[in-house]
mmCIF file of N, CA and C in Angstrom:
data_model
loop_
_atom_site.group_PDB
_atom_site.id
_atom_site.type_symbol
_atom_site.label_atom_id
_atom_site.label_comp_id
_atom_site.label_asym_id
_atom_site.label_seq_id
_atom_site.Cartn_x
_atom_site.Cartn_y
_atom_site.Cartn_z
ATOM 1 N N MET A 427 -20.142 2.639 -25.372
ATOM 2 C CA MET A 427 -20.224 2.310 -23.903
ATOM 3 C C MET A 427 -18.965 2.789 -23.154
ATOM 4 N N LYS A 428 -19.171 3.446 -22.052
ATOM 5 C CA LYS A 428 -18.123 4.046 -21.210
ATOM 6 C C LYS A 428 -17.417 2.801 -20.543
ATOM 7 N N PRO A 429 -16.010 2.781 -20.726
ATOM 8 C CA PRO A 429 -15.331 1.708 -20.050
ATOM 9 C C PRO A 429 -15.232 1.768 -18.553
ATOM 10 N N PRO A 430 -15.187 0.746 -17.831
ATOM 11 C CA PRO A 430 -15.046 0.766 -16.361
ATOM 12 C C PRO A 430 -13.857 1.503 -15.866
ATOM 13 N N TYR A 431 -13.878 1.980 -14.699
ATOM 14 C CA TYR A 431 -12.615 2.490 -14.118
ATOM 15 C C TYR A 431 -12.477 1.968 -12.670
ATOM 16 N N PHE A 432 -11.117 2.014 -12.259
ATOM 17 C CA PHE A 432 -10.832 1.381 -11.009
ATOM 18 C C PHE A 432 -11.288 2.218 -9.842
ATOM 19 N N LYS A 433 -11.856 1.533 -8.892
ATOM 20 C CA LYS A 433 -12.496 2.245 -7.748
ATOM 21 C C LYS A 433 -11.931 1.794 -6.311
ATOM 22 N N LEU A 434 -11.539 0.492 -6.216
ATOM 23 C CA LEU A 434 -11.259 -0.089 -4.902
ATOM 24 C C LEU A 434 -10.187 -1.166 -4.901
ATOM 25 N N VAL A 435 -9.392 -1.167 -3.836
ATOM 26 C CA VAL A 435 -8.386 -2.240 -3.580
ATOM 27 C C VAL A 435 -8.512 -2.508 -2.127
ATOM 28 N N ILE A 436 -8.655 -3.744 -1.809
ATOM 29 C CA ILE A 436 -8.632 -4.319 -0.418
ATOM 30 C C ILE A 436 -7.531 -5.252 -0.156
ATOM 31 N N ILE A 437 -6.826 -5.127 0.790
ATOM 32 C CA ILE A 437 -5.820 -6.110 1.209
ATOM 33 C C ILE A 437 -6.123 -6.433 2.547
ATOM 34 N N ARG A 438 -5.751 -7.648 2.966
ATOM 35 C CA ARG A 438 -5.997 -8.304 4.192
ATOM 36 C C ARG A 438 -4.760 -8.583 4.917
ATOM 37 N N SER A 439 -4.682 -8.364 6.272
ATOM 38 C CA SER A 439 -3.497 -8.466 7.077
ATOM 39 C C SER A 439 -3.745 -9.023 8.390
ATOM 40 N N MET A 440 -2.970 -9.912 9.026
ATOM 41 C CA MET A 440 -3.077 -10.338 10.311
ATOM 42 C C MET A 440 -2.766 -9.331 11.362
ATOM 43 N N ASP A 441 -1.980 -8.251 10.909
ATOM 44 C CA ASP A 441 -1.623 -7.063 11.792
ATOM 45 C C ASP A 441 -1.981 -5.898 11.082
ATOM 46 N N ILE A 442 -3.156 -5.422 11.055
ATOM 47 C CA ILE A 442 -3.634 -4.250 10.318
ATOM 48 C C ILE A 442 -2.882 -2.938 10.892
ATOM 49 N N ASN A 443 -2.641 -2.983 12.197
ATOM 50 C CA ASN A 443 -2.001 -1.751 12.724
ATOM 51 C C ASN A 443 -0.665 -1.516 12.152
ATOM 52 N N MET A 444 0.128 -2.625 11.955
ATOM 53 C CA MET A 444 1.536 -2.441 11.361
ATOM 54 C C MET A 444 1.359 -2.065 9.890
ATOM 55 N N MET A 445 0.346 -2.652 9.254
ATOM 56 C CA MET A 445 0.158 -2.266 7.829
ATOM 57 C C MET A 445 -0.150 -0.844 7.736
ATOM 58 N N VAL A 446 -1.005 -0.328 8.461
ATOM 59 C CA VAL A 446 -1.409 1.070 8.464
ATOM 60 C C VAL A 446 -0.111 1.901 8.730
ATOM 61 N N THR A 447 0.652 1.486 9.810
ATOM 62 C CA THR A 447 1.857 2.321 9.971
ATOM 63 C C THR A 447 2.781 2.350 8.851
ATOM 64 N N PHE A 448 3.016 1.172 8.129
ATOM 65 C CA PHE A 448 3.769 1.136 6.968
ATOM 66 C C PHE A 448 3.288 1.998 5.853
ATOM 67 N N TYR A 449 2.090 1.920 5.463
ATOM 68 C CA TYR A 449 1.420 2.739 4.415
ATOM 69 C C TYR A 449 1.327 4.232 4.768
ATOM 70 N N ARG A 450 1.250 4.499 6.072
ATOM 71 C CA ARG A 450 1.264 5.887 6.570
ATOM 72 C C ARG A 450 2.592 6.536 6.273
ATOM 73 N N SER A 451 3.583 5.709 6.380
ATOM 74 C CA SER A 451 5.027 6.289 6.232
ATOM 75 C C SER A 451 5.231 6.659 4.775
ATOM 76 N N LEU A 452 4.328 6.190 3.892
ATOM 77 C CA LEU A 452 4.361 6.719 2.526
ATOM 78 C C LEU A 452 3.514 7.935 2.212
ATOM 79 N N GLY A 453 2.912 8.461 3.230
ATOM 80 C CA GLY A 453 2.164 9.654 3.228
ATOM 81 C C GLY A 453 0.634 9.428 3.184
ATOM 82 N N MET A 454 0.159 8.197 3.318
ATOM 83 C CA MET A 454 -1.265 7.998 3.272
ATOM 84 C C MET A 454 -1.942 8.354 4.625
ATOM 85 N N GLU A 455 -3.118 9.030 4.560
ATOM 86 C CA GLU A 455 -3.756 9.361 5.761
ATOM 87 C C GLU A 455 -5.142 8.502 5.810
ATOM 88 N N PHE A 456 -5.098 7.508 6.555
ATOM 89 C CA PHE A 456 -6.108 6.558 6.735
ATOM 90 C C PHE A 456 -7.293 7.031 7.673
ATOM 91 N N ASN A 457 -8.419 6.724 7.479
ATOM 92 C CA ASN A 457 -9.599 6.814 8.389
ATOM 93 C C ASN A 457 -9.999 5.450 8.839
ATOM 94 N N GLU A 458 -10.223 5.299 10.149
ATOM 95 C CA GLU A 458 -10.740 4.049 10.668
ATOM 96 C C GLU A 458 -12.192 3.968 10.270
ATOM 97 N N ASP A 459 -12.691 2.803 9.858
ATOM 98 C CA ASP A 459 -13.976 2.621 9.462
ATOM 99 C C ASP A 459 -14.661 1.205 9.867
ATOM 100 N N ARG A 460 -15.965 1.255 9.722
ATOM 101 C CA ARG A 460 -16.693 -0.022 10.031
ATOM 102 C C ARG A 460 -18.084 0.093 9.439
ATOM 103 N N HIS A 461 -18.385 -0.894 8.633
ATOM 104 C CA HIS A 461 -19.655 -0.939 7.889
ATOM 105 C C HIS A 461 -20.597 -1.921 8.647
ATOM 106 N N GLY A 462 -21.620 -1.341 9.301
ATOM 107 C CA GLY A 462 -22.524 -2.240 10.014
ATOM 108 C C GLY A 462 -21.854 -3.044 11.063
ATOM 109 N N SER A 463 -22.097 -4.383 10.977
ATOM 110 C CA SER A 463 -21.483 -5.286 11.957
ATOM 111 C C SER A 463 -20.219 -5.873 11.305
ATOM 112 N N GLY A 464 -19.665 -5.266 10.236
ATOM 113 C CA GLY A 464 -18.463 -5.746 9.620
ATOM 114 C C GLY A 464 -17.191 -5.404 10.523
ATOM 115 N N PRO A 465 -15.981 -5.868 10.185
ATOM 116 C CA PRO A 465 -14.903 -5.683 10.883
ATOM 117 C C PRO A 465 -14.342 -4.289 10.821
ATOM 118 N N ARG A 466 -13.614 -3.864 11.881
ATOM 119 C CA ARG A 466 -12.910 -2.510 11.866
ATOM 120 C C ARG A 466 -11.947 -2.614 10.750
ATOM 121 N N HIS A 467 -11.666 -1.544 10.040
ATOM 122 C CA HIS A 467 -10.652 -1.576 9.052
ATOM 123 C C HIS A 467 -10.287 -0.076 8.695
ATOM 124 N N PHE A 468 -9.265 0.074 7.844
ATOM 125 C CA PHE A 468 -8.820 1.407 7.572
ATOM 126 C C PHE A 468 -8.920 1.718 6.068
ATOM 127 N N ALA A 469 -9.290 2.944 5.794
ATOM 128 C CA ALA A 469 -9.446 3.365 4.390
ATOM 129 C C ALA A 469 -8.861 4.637 4.079
ATOM 130 N N VAL A 470 -8.405 4.831 2.779
ATOM 131 C CA VAL A 470 -7.885 6.093 2.317
ATOM 132 C C VAL A 470 -8.237 6.273 0.918
ATOM 133 N N ASP A 471 -8.740 7.391 0.518
ATOM 134 C CA ASP A 471 -9.035 7.643 -0.893
ATOM 135 C C ASP A 471 -7.762 8.281 -1.586
ATOM 136 N N LEU A 472 -7.328 7.514 -2.658
ATOM 137 C CA LEU A 472 -6.065 7.887 -3.379
ATOM 138 C C LEU A 472 -6.455 8.471 -4.760
ATOM 139 N N GLY A 473 -6.991 9.569 -4.763
ATOM 140 C CA GLY A 473 -7.438 10.174 -6.120
ATOM 141 C C GLY A 473 -8.475 9.499 -6.752
ATOM 142 N N GLY A 474 -9.572 9.053 -5.991
ATOM 143 C CA GLY A 474 -10.693 8.446 -6.523
ATOM 144 C C GLY A 474 -10.629 6.820 -6.455
ATOM 145 N N ILE A 475 -9.489 6.289 -6.074
ATOM 146 C CA ILE A 475 -9.367 4.862 -5.708
ATOM 147 C C ILE A 475 -9.289 4.684 -4.249
ATOM 148 N N VAL A 476 -10.129 3.906 -3.669
ATOM 149 C CA VAL A 476 -10.098 3.638 -2.260
ATOM 150 C C VAL A 476 -9.267 2.424 -2.009
ATOM 151 N N PHE A 477 -8.329 2.688 -1.099
ATOM 152 C CA PHE A 477 -7.400 1.642 -0.712
ATOM 153 C C PHE A 477 -7.797 1.234 0.768
ATOM 154 N N GLU A 478 -8.107 -0.053 0.985
ATOM 155 C CA GLU A 478 -8.509 -0.455 2.343
ATOM 156 C C GLU A 478 -7.640 -1.573 2.891
ATOM 157 N N ILE A 479 -7.507 -1.531 4.197
ATOM 158 C CA ILE A 479 -6.784 -2.631 4.880
ATOM 159 C C ILE A 479 -7.767 -3.269 5.889
ATOM 160 N N TYR A 480 -8.104 -4.557 5.652
ATOM 161 C CA TYR A 480 -8.998 -5.299 6.612
ATOM 162 C C TYR A 480 -8.301 -6.289 7.265
ATOM 163 N N PRO A 481 -8.752 -6.785 8.458
ATOM 164 C CA PRO A 481 -8.072 -7.860 9.143
ATOM 165 C C PRO A 481 -8.357 -9.160 8.429
ATOM 166 N N ALA A 482 -7.321 -10.056 8.426
ATOM 167 C CA ALA A 482 -7.495 -11.330 7.911
ATOM 168 C C ALA A 482 -7.957 -12.206 9.057
ATOM 169 N N ARG A 483 -8.751 -13.227 8.717
ATOM 170 C CA ARG A 483 -9.196 -14.160 9.749
ATOM 171 C C ARG A 483 -8.213 -15.266 9.973
ATOM 172 N N LYS A 484 -7.410 -15.619 8.954
ATOM 173 C CA LYS A 484 -6.458 -16.667 9.065
ATOM 174 C C LYS A 484 -5.257 -16.321 8.138
ATOM 175 N N PRO A 485 -3.960 -16.785 8.419
ATOM 176 C CA PRO A 485 -2.845 -16.340 7.691
ATOM 177 C C PRO A 485 -3.021 -16.620 6.176
ATOM 178 N N GLU A 486 -3.650 -17.665 5.768
ATOM 179 C CA GLU A 486 -3.789 -17.925 4.322
ATOM 180 C C GLU A 486 -4.764 -17.016 3.714
ATOM 181 N N ASP A 487 -5.309 -16.147 4.345
ATOM 182 C CA ASP A 487 -6.185 -14.959 3.728
ATOM 183 C C ASP A 487 -5.332 -13.865 3.345
ATOM 184 N N VAL A 488 -4.066 -13.868 3.686
ATOM 185 C CA VAL A 488 -3.202 -12.768 3.347
ATOM 186 C C VAL A 488 -2.577 -13.087 1.929
ATOM 187 N N ASP A 489 -2.870 -12.255 1.008
ATOM 188 C CA ASP A 489 -2.315 -12.573 -0.381
ATOM 189 C C ASP A 489 -0.976 -11.863 -0.487
ATOM 190 N N ARG A 490 0.111 -12.656 -0.527
ATOM 191 C CA ARG A 490 1.470 -12.072 -0.688
ATOM 192 C C ARG A 490 1.896 -12.017 -2.216
ATOM 193 N N THR A 491 0.943 -12.348 -3.122
ATOM 194 C CA THR A 491 1.312 -12.322 -4.544
ATOM 195 C C THR A 491 0.937 -11.072 -5.116
ATOM 196 N N THR A 492 0.092 -10.298 -4.532
ATOM 197 C CA THR A 492 -0.358 -9.082 -5.055
ATOM 198 C C THR A 492 0.754 -7.980 -5.019
ATOM 199 N N ARG A 493 0.912 -7.257 -6.180
ATOM 200 C CA ARG A 493 1.959 -6.232 -6.179
ATOM 201 C C ARG A 493 1.234 -4.905 -6.283
ATOM 202 N N LEU A 494 1.669 -3.990 -5.544
ATOM 203 C CA LEU A 494 0.976 -2.602 -5.493
ATOM 204 C C LEU A 494 1.944 -1.592 -6.021
ATOM 205 N N GLY A 495 1.436 -0.483 -6.529
ATOM 206 C CA GLY A 495 2.395 0.649 -6.918
ATOM 207 C C GLY A 495 1.858 1.911 -6.583
ATOM 208 N N PHE A 496 2.582 2.853 -6.034
ATOM 209 C CA PHE A 496 2.261 4.233 -5.598
ATOM 210 C C PHE A 496 3.244 5.224 -6.049
ATOM 211 N N SER A 497 2.746 6.266 -6.529
ATOM 212 C CA SER A 497 3.631 7.485 -6.722
ATOM 213 C C SER A 497 3.653 8.112 -5.311
ATOM 214 N N VAL A 498 4.813 8.484 -4.922
ATOM 215 C CA VAL A 498 5.065 9.242 -3.659
ATOM 216 C C VAL A 498 5.668 10.570 -3.847
ATOM 217 N N ALA A 499 5.483 11.502 -2.940
ATOM 218 C CA ALA A 499 5.962 12.798 -3.019
ATOM 219 C C ALA A 499 7.533 12.943 -2.980
ATOM 220 N N ASP A 500 8.078 12.177 -2.095
ATOM 221 C CA ASP A 500 9.513 12.096 -1.975
ATOM 222 C C ASP A 500 10.082 10.672 -1.780
ATOM 223 N N ILE A 501 10.438 10.083 -2.925
ATOM 224 C CA ILE A 501 10.813 8.598 -2.792
ATOM 225 C C ILE A 501 11.979 8.225 -1.950
ATOM 226 N N HIS A 502 12.904 9.196 -1.795
ATOM 227 C CA HIS A 502 14.060 9.046 -0.835
ATOM 228 C C HIS A 502 13.680 8.967 0.549
ATOM 229 N N SER A 503 12.812 10.003 0.919
ATOM 230 C CA SER A 503 12.275 10.037 2.348
ATOM 231 C C SER A 503 11.407 8.848 2.633
ATOM 232 N N SER A 504 10.600 8.426 1.612
ATOM 233 C CA SER A 504 9.781 7.298 1.841
ATOM 234 C C SER A 504 10.672 5.965 2.156
ATOM 235 N N ILE A 505 11.762 5.839 1.329
ATOM 236 C CA ILE A 505 12.597 4.712 1.568
ATOM 237 C C ILE A 505 13.247 4.719 3.003
ATOM 238 N N ILE A 506 13.662 5.922 3.470
ATOM 239 C CA ILE A 506 14.199 6.080 4.697
ATOM 240 C C ILE A 506 13.192 5.708 5.770
ATOM 241 N N SER A 507 12.023 6.166 5.588
ATOM 242 C CA SER A 507 10.895 5.869 6.554
ATOM 243 C C SER A 507 10.563 4.478 6.796
ATOM 244 N N ILE A 508 10.435 3.688 5.629
ATOM 245 C CA ILE A 508 10.114 2.358 5.694
ATOM 246 C C ILE A 508 11.248 1.427 6.090
ATOM 247 N N ARG A 509 12.468 1.925 5.825
ATOM 248 C CA ARG A 509 13.671 1.226 6.236
ATOM 249 C C ARG A 509 13.746 1.296 7.854
ATOM 250 N N GLU A 510 13.429 2.447 8.442
ATOM 251 C CA GLU A 510 13.330 2.613 9.878
ATOM 252 C C GLU A 510 12.309 1.658 10.413
ATOM 253 N N LEU A 511 11.278 1.268 9.690
ATOM 254 C CA LEU A 511 10.259 0.306 10.201
ATOM 255 C C LEU A 511 10.696 -1.113 10.104
ATOM 256 N N GLY A 512 11.912 -1.326 9.471
ATOM 257 C CA GLY A 512 12.449 -2.596 9.301
ATOM 258 C C GLY A 512 11.950 -3.280 8.017
ATOM 259 N N ALA A 513 11.413 -2.630 7.103
ATOM 260 C CA ALA A 513 10.819 -3.160 5.835
ATOM 261 C C ALA A 513 12.021 -3.576 4.908
ATOM 262 N N THR A 514 11.737 -4.557 4.105
ATOM 263 C CA THR A 514 12.716 -5.007 3.155
ATOM 264 C C THR A 514 12.777 -4.075 1.881
ATOM 265 N N ILE A 515 13.887 -3.727 1.535
ATOM 266 C CA ILE A 515 14.062 -2.965 0.339
ATOM 267 C C ILE A 515 14.485 -3.921 -0.783
ATOM 268 N N VAL A 516 13.705 -4.175 -1.736
ATOM 269 C CA VAL A 516 14.056 -5.175 -2.741
ATOM 270 C C VAL A 516 14.954 -4.517 -3.841
ATOM 271 N N GLU A 517 14.585 -3.244 -4.218
ATOM 272 C CA GLU A 517 15.436 -2.543 -5.212
ATOM 273 C C GLU A 517 15.562 -1.053 -4.770
ATOM 274 N N GLU A 518 16.676 -0.582 -4.517
ATOM 275 C CA GLU A 518 16.881 0.793 -4.183
ATOM 276 C C GLU A 518 16.324 1.706 -5.421
ATOM 277 N N ALA A 519 16.039 2.907 -5.115
ATOM 278 C CA ALA A 519 15.623 3.866 -6.166
ATOM 279 C C ALA A 519 16.538 4.057 -7.263
ATOM 280 N N LYS A 520 16.052 3.753 -8.523
ATOM 281 C CA LYS A 520 16.861 3.973 -9.615
ATOM 282 C C LYS A 520 16.030 4.335 -10.864
ATOM 283 N N GLN A 521 16.721 4.979 -11.798
ATOM 284 C CA GLN A 521 15.971 5.314 -13.097
ATOM 285 C C GLN A 521 15.490 4.150 -13.755
ATOM 286 N N SER A 522 14.275 4.122 -14.295
ATOM 287 C CA SER A 522 13.741 3.056 -15.171
ATOM 288 C C SER A 522 12.922 3.740 -16.260
ATOM 289 N N LYS A 523 12.368 2.969 -17.132
ATOM 290 C CA LYS A 523 11.566 3.525 -18.117
ATOM 291 C C LYS A 523 10.342 4.200 -17.646
ATOM 292 N N TRP A 524 9.920 3.943 -16.335
ATOM 293 C CA TRP A 524 8.894 4.507 -15.698
ATOM 294 C C TRP A 524 9.143 5.714 -14.826
ATOM 295 N N GLY A 525 10.336 6.123 -14.862
ATOM 296 C CA GLY A 525 10.923 7.297 -14.034
ATOM 297 C C GLY A 525 11.675 6.566 -12.793
ATOM 298 N N LEU A 526 11.900 7.361 -11.746
ATOM 299 C CA LEU A 526 12.665 6.973 -10.614
ATOM 300 C C LEU A 526 11.777 6.004 -9.816
ATOM 301 N N ARG A 527 12.261 4.812 -9.596
ATOM 302 C CA ARG A 527 11.419 3.670 -9.016
ATOM 303 C C ARG A 527 12.173 2.822 -8.103
ATOM 304 N N ALA A 528 11.485 2.393 -7.023
ATOM 305 C CA ALA A 528 12.104 1.485 -6.060
ATOM 306 C C ALA A 528 11.118 0.421 -5.777
ATOM 307 N N VAL A 529 11.542 -0.787 -5.352
ATOM 308 C CA VAL A 529 10.610 -1.808 -4.900
ATOM 309 C C VAL A 529 10.860 -2.222 -3.521
ATOM 310 N N VAL A 530 9.917 -2.329 -2.629
ATOM 311 C CA VAL A 530 10.021 -2.686 -1.283
ATOM 312 C C VAL A 530 9.012 -3.824 -0.938
ATOM 313 N N ARG A 531 9.078 -4.314 0.185
ATOM 314 C CA ARG A 531 7.957 -5.271 0.705
ATOM 315 C C ARG A 531 7.261 -4.711 1.831
ATOM 316 N N ASP A 532 5.885 -4.829 1.829
ATOM 317 C CA ASP A 532 5.199 -4.380 3.027
ATOM 318 C C ASP A 532 5.421 -5.429 4.131
ATOM 319 N N PRO A 533 4.845 -5.161 5.399
ATOM 320 C CA PRO A 533 5.052 -6.150 6.424
ATOM 321 C C PRO A 533 4.511 -7.554 6.189
ATOM 322 N N ASP A 534 3.561 -7.694 5.309
ATOM 323 C CA ASP A 534 2.998 -8.963 4.846
ATOM 324 C C ASP A 534 3.789 -9.655 3.826
ATOM 325 N N GLY A 535 4.697 -8.927 3.206
ATOM 326 C CA GLY A 535 5.554 -9.554 2.086
ATOM 327 C C GLY A 535 5.058 -9.179 0.725
ATOM 328 N N ARG A 536 4.065 -8.341 0.588
ATOM 329 C CA ARG A 536 3.673 -7.947 -0.743
ATOM 330 C C ARG A 536 4.662 -7.027 -1.395
ATOM 331 N N GLY A 537 4.996 -7.170 -2.719
ATOM 332 C CA GLY A 537 5.773 -6.222 -3.389
ATOM 333 C C GLY A 537 5.099 -4.801 -3.509
ATOM 334 N N VAL A 538 5.820 -3.842 -3.256
ATOM 335 C CA VAL A 538 5.170 -2.494 -3.408
ATOM 336 C C VAL A 538 6.205 -1.697 -4.191
ATOM 337 N N GLU A 539 5.814 -1.268 -5.371
ATOM 338 C CA GLU A 539 6.644 -0.348 -6.216
ATOM 339 C C GLU A 539 6.347 1.068 -5.791
ATOM 340 N N LEU A 540 7.421 1.829 -5.683
ATOM 341 C CA LEU A 540 7.310 3.354 -5.373
ATOM 342 C C LEU A 540 7.890 4.067 -6.472
ATOM 343 N N TYR A 541 7.131 5.048 -6.992
ATOM 344 C CA TYR A 541 7.581 5.883 -8.077
ATOM 345 C C TYR A 541 7.613 7.325 -7.602
ATOM 346 N N ALA A 542 8.693 8.101 -8.071
ATOM 347 C CA ALA A 542 8.795 9.394 -7.710
ATOM 348 C C ALA A 542 7.607 10.181 -8.406
ATOM 349 N N ASP A 543 6.934 10.980 -7.694
ATOM 350 C CA ASP A 543 5.940 11.775 -8.265
ATOM 351 C C ASP A 543 6.539 12.998 -8.977
ATOM 352 N N GLU A 544 6.505 12.853 -10.237
ATOM 353 C CA GLU A 544 7.201 13.861 -11.028
ATOM 354 C C GLU A 544 6.305 15.199 -10.911
ATOM 355 N N SER A 545 5.220 15.231 -10.533
ATOM 356 C CA SER A 545 4.315 16.507 -10.511
ATOM 357 C C SER A 545 4.705 17.160 -9.289
ATOM 358 N N ALA A 546 5.354 16.502 -8.148
ATOM 359 C CA ALA A 546 5.711 17.149 -7.002
ATOM 360 C C ALA A 546 7.001 17.822 -7.161
ATOM 361 N N ALA A 547 7.793 17.709 -8.223
ATOM 362 C CA ALA A 547 9.157 18.245 -8.374
ATOM 363 C C ALA A 547 9.060 19.640 -8.621
#
């Protein structure tokens, strides 16, 4: 039997426009979407995994315990961009067993790990 593979991640935010701005600063190109009578949201295909940002109905719908991780083309430029947005830098970029890695917080407080995309070097 073929094992399952990852297809979709949905996060919810009270301020989806700020979240889209944050994740765009990492190089993501979102499309605005709406399925039938569902809410307006934003989606991007990241190499076969769809990442979507939906509006939260109430603050407790925002999951701040989820940690996300992304390879980015230029980790140093990404850190500069998100710092300019006022994002929290938890750990500056440094070498780890996974390569050059930094940890930041998105506007909702989720941990976001950034990895230098070694294929872009």
